GROMACS .gro file of C-alpha atoms in nm:
model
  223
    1UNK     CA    1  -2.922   2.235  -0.475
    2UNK     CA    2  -2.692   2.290  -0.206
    3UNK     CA    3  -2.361   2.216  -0.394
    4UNK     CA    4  -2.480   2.433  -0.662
    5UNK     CA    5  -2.508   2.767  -0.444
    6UNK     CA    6  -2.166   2.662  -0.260
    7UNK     CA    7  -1.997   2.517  -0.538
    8UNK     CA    8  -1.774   2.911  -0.532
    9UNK     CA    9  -1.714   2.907  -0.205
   10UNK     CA   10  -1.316   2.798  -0.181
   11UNK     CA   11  -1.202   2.691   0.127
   12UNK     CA   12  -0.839   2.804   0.211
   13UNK     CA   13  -0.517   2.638   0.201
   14UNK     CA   14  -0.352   2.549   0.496
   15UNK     CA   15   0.007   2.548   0.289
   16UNK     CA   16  -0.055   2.815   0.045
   17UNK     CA   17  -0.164   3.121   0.266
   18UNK     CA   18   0.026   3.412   0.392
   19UNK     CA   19  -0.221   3.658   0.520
   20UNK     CA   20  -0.208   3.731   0.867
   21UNK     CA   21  -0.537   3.630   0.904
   22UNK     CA   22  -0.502   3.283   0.861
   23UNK     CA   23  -0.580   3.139   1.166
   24UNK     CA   24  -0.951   3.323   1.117
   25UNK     CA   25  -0.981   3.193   0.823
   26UNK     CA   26  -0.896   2.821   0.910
   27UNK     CA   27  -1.124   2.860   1.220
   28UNK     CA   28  -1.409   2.955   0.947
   29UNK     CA   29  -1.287   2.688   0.743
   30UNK     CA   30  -1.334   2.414   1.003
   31UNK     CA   31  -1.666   2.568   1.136
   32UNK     CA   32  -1.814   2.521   0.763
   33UNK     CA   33  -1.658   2.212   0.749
   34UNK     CA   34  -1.828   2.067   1.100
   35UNK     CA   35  -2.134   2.206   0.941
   36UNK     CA   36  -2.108   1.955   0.597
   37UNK     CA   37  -2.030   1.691   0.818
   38UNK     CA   38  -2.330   1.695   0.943
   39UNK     CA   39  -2.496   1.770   0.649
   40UNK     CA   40  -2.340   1.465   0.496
   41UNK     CA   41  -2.467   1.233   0.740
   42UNK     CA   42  -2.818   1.300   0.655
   43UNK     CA   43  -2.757   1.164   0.261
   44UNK     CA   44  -2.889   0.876   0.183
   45UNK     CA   45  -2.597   0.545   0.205
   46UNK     CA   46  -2.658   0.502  -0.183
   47UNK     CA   47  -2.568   0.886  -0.259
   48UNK     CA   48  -2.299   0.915  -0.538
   49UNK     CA   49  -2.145   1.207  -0.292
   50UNK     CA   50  -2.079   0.897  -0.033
   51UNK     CA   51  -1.889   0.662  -0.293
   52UNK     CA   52  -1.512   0.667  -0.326
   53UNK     CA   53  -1.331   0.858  -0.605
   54UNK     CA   54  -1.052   0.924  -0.809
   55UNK     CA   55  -0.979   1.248  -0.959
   56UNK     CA   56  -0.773   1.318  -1.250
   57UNK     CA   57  -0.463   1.369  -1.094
   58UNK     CA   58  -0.422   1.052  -0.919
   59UNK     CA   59  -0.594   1.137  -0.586
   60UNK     CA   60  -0.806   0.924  -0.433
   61UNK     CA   61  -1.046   1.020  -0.163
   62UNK     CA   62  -1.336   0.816  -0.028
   63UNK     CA   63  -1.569   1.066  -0.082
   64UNK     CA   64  -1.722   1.435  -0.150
   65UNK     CA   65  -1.664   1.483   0.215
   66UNK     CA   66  -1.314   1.318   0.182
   67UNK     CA   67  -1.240   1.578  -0.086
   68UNK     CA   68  -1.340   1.868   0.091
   69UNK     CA   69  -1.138   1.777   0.385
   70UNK     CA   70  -0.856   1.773   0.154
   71UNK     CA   71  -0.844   2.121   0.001
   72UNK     CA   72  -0.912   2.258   0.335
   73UNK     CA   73  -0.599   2.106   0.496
   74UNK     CA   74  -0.357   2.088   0.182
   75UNK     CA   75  -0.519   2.304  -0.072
   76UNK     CA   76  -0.678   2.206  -0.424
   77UNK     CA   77  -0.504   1.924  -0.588
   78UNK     CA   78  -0.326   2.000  -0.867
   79UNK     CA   79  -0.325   1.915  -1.227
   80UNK     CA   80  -0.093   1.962  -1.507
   81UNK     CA   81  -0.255   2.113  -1.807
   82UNK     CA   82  -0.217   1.767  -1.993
   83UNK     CA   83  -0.373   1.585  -1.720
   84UNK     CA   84  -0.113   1.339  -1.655
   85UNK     CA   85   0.034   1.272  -1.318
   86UNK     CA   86   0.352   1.211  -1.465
   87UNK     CA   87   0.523   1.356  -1.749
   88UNK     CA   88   0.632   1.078  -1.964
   89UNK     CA   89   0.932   1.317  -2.127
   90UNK     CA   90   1.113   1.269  -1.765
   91UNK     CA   91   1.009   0.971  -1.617
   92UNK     CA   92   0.865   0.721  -1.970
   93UNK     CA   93   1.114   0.468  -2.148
   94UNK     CA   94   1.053   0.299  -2.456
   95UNK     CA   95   1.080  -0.098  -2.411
   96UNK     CA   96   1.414  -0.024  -2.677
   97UNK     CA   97   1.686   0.219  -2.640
   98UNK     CA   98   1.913   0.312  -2.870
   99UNK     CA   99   2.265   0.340  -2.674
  100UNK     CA  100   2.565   0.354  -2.917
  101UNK     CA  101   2.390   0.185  -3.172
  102UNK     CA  102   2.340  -0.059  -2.979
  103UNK     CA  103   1.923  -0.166  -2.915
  104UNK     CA  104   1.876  -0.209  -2.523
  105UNK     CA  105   1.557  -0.410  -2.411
  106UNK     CA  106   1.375  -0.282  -2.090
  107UNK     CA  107   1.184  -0.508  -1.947
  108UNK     CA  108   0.943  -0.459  -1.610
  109UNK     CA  109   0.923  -0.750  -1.431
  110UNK     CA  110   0.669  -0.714  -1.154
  111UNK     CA  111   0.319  -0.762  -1.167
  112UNK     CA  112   0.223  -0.468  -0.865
  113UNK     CA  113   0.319  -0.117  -0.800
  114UNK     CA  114   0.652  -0.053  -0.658
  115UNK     CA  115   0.618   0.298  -0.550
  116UNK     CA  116   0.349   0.496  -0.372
  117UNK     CA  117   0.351   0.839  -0.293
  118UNK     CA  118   0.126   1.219  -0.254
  119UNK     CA  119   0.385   1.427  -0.505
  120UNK     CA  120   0.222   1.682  -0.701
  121UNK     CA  121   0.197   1.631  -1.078
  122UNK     CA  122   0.441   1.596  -1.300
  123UNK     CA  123   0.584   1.408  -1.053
  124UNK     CA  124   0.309   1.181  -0.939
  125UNK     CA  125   0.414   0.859  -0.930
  126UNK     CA  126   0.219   0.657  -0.722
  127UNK     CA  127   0.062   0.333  -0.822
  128UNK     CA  128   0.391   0.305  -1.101
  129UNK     CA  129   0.670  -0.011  -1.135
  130UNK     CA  130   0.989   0.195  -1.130
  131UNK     CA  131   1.169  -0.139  -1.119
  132UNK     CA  132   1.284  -0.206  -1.454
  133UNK     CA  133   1.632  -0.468  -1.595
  134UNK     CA  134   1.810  -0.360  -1.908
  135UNK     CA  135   1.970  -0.567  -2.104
  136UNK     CA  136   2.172  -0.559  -2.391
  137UNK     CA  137   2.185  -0.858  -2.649
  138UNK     CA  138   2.116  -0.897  -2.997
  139UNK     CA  139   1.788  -0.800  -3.135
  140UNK     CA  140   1.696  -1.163  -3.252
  141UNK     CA  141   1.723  -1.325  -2.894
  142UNK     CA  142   1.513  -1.371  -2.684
  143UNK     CA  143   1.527  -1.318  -2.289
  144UNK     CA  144   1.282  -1.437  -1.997
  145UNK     CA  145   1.329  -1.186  -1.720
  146UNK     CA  146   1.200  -1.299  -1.346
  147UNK     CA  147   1.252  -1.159  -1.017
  148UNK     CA  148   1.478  -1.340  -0.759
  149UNK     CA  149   1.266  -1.226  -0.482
  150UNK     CA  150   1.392  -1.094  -0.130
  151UNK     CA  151   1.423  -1.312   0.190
  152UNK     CA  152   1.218  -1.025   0.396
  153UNK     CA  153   0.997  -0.900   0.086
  154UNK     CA  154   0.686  -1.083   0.241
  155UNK     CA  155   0.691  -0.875   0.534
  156UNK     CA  156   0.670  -0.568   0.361
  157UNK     CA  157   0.332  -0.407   0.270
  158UNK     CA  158   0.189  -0.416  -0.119
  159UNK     CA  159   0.081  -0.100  -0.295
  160UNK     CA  160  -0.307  -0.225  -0.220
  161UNK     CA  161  -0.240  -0.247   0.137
  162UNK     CA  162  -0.006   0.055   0.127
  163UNK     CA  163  -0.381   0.252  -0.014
  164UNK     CA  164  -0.618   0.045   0.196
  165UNK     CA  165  -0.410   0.212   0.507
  166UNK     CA  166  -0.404   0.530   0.386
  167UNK     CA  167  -0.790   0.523   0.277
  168UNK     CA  168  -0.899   0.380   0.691
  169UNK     CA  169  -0.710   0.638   0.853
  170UNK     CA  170  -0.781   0.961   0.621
  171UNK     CA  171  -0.396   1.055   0.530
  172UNK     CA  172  -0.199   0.982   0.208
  173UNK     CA  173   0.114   1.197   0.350
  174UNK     CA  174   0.387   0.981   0.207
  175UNK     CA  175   0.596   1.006   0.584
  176UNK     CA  176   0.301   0.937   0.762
  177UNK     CA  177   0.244   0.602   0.573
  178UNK     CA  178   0.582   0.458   0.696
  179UNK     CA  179   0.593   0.206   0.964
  180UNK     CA  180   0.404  -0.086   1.101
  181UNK     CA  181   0.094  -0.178   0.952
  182UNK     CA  182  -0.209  -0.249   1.119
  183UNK     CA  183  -0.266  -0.641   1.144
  184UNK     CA  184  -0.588  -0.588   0.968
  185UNK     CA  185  -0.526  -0.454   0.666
  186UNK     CA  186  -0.263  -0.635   0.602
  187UNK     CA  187  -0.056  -0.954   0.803
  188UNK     CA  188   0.122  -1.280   0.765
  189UNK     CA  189  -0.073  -1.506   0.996
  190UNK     CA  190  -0.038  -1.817   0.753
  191UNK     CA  191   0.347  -1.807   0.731
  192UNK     CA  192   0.495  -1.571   1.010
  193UNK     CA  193   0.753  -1.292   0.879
  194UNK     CA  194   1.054  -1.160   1.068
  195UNK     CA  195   1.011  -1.024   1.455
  196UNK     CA  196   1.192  -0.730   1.509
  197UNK     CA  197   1.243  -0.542   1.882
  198UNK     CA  198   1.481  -0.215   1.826
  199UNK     CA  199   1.591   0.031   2.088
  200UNK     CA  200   1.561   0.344   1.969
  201UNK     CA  201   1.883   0.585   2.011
  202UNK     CA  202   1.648   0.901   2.170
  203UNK     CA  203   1.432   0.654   2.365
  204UNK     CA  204   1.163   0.422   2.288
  205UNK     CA  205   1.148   0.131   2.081
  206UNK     CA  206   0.990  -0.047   1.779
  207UNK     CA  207   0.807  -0.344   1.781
  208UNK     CA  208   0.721  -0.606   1.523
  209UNK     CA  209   0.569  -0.929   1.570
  210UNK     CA  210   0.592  -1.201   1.304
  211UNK     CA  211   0.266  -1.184   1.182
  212UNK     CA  212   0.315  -0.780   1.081
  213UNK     CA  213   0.342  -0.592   0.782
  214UNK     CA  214   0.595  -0.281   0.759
  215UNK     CA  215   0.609   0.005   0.520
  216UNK     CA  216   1.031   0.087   0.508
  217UNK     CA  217   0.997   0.373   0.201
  218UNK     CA  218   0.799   0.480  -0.083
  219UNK     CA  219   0.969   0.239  -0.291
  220UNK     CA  220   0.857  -0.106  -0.193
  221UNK     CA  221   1.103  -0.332  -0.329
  222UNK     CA  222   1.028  -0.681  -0.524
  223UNK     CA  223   1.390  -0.822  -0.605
   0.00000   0.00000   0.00000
């Protein structure tokens, strides 16, 4: 009953507002948002509104709550009028090309996500394999494609551990996912990675220990 008699109210966008009054109408934001907070706490633990979900255009958020949150500090997610996250006329590839009459094979050879990312549609490509070998040969071979994998790939993060991050600490800025991982979400306890100690130029340093996971881009590399 409640979501149906609030379901109009739209909460402003922290990006997409140029009144002068914005700050006033953050504050309310935040006040009604303190208010479903604790509103939310009273649902019962088996309440669909408490269960994680993904809408159409790629966004995940770990709940109702999670969504609201969302809209209030980034706006309402987007959606291209087809629904996709990506448009397949920019970013797709048949498996054969035809290059000067000549047929190129594509062939993806990972198994995982290699990118990860909060871009609004048409250029959401998170949870994608943008690694892809072309080769050119003739059409009645036949080619076995595998990765020669990287000395320090292990001690970067997956695309699952890249999310799991992002999902325990509330923020899928792409930026704000770079860096050390926390050792449990994701680590390398069985067969210790690479220890890094940096001095930073402006002060500071950056610290890895062997068992750590680090995030280096949005593209995570596999060969």
């Amino acid at each position: 009953t409640w979501h149906r008699s609030h379901r109009s109210h739209r909460l402003p966008s922290a990006g997409a507002m140029a009144s002068p009054k914005w700050n006033v109408l953050m504050a309310e934001g935040f006040e009604l948002l303190e208010q479903l907070k604790r509103s939310f706490l009273e649902l019962p633990e088996d309440c669909q509104m408490r269960k994680p979900a993904q809408l159409r255009n790629g966004l995940c958020v770990d709940s109702w709550l999670g969504l609201l949150e969302h809209v209030l500090q980034q706006g309402a997610p987007e959606v291209v009028p087809s629904g996709a996250r990506f448009a397949l006329d920019i970013y797709g590839l048949e498996s054969t090309l035809d290059m000067e009459g000549e047929a190129v094979q594509v062939h993806c050879i990972a198994t995982e996500p290699t990118f990860f990312g909060n871009y609004a549609p048409p250029d959401d490509l998170d949870g994608q394999i943008i690694d892809l070998v072309a080769t050119r040969c003739p059409s009645s071979a036949r080619m076995q494609l595998k990765p020669q994998g990287l000395s320090f790939a292990r001690d970067l993060a997956r695309h699952a551990e890249v999310r799991a991050w992002q999902q325990k600490v509330g923020d899928s800025c792409t930026v704000n996912s770079l860096g050390l991982v926390p050792e449990d979400i994701a680590n390398l306890n069985f067969t210790p990675g690479v220890e890094v100690n940096l001095a930073l130029p402006g002060g500071g340093e950056v610290r890895k220990s062997p068992p750590q996971k680090v995030v280096l881009s949005d593209h995570l590399p596999i060969a």
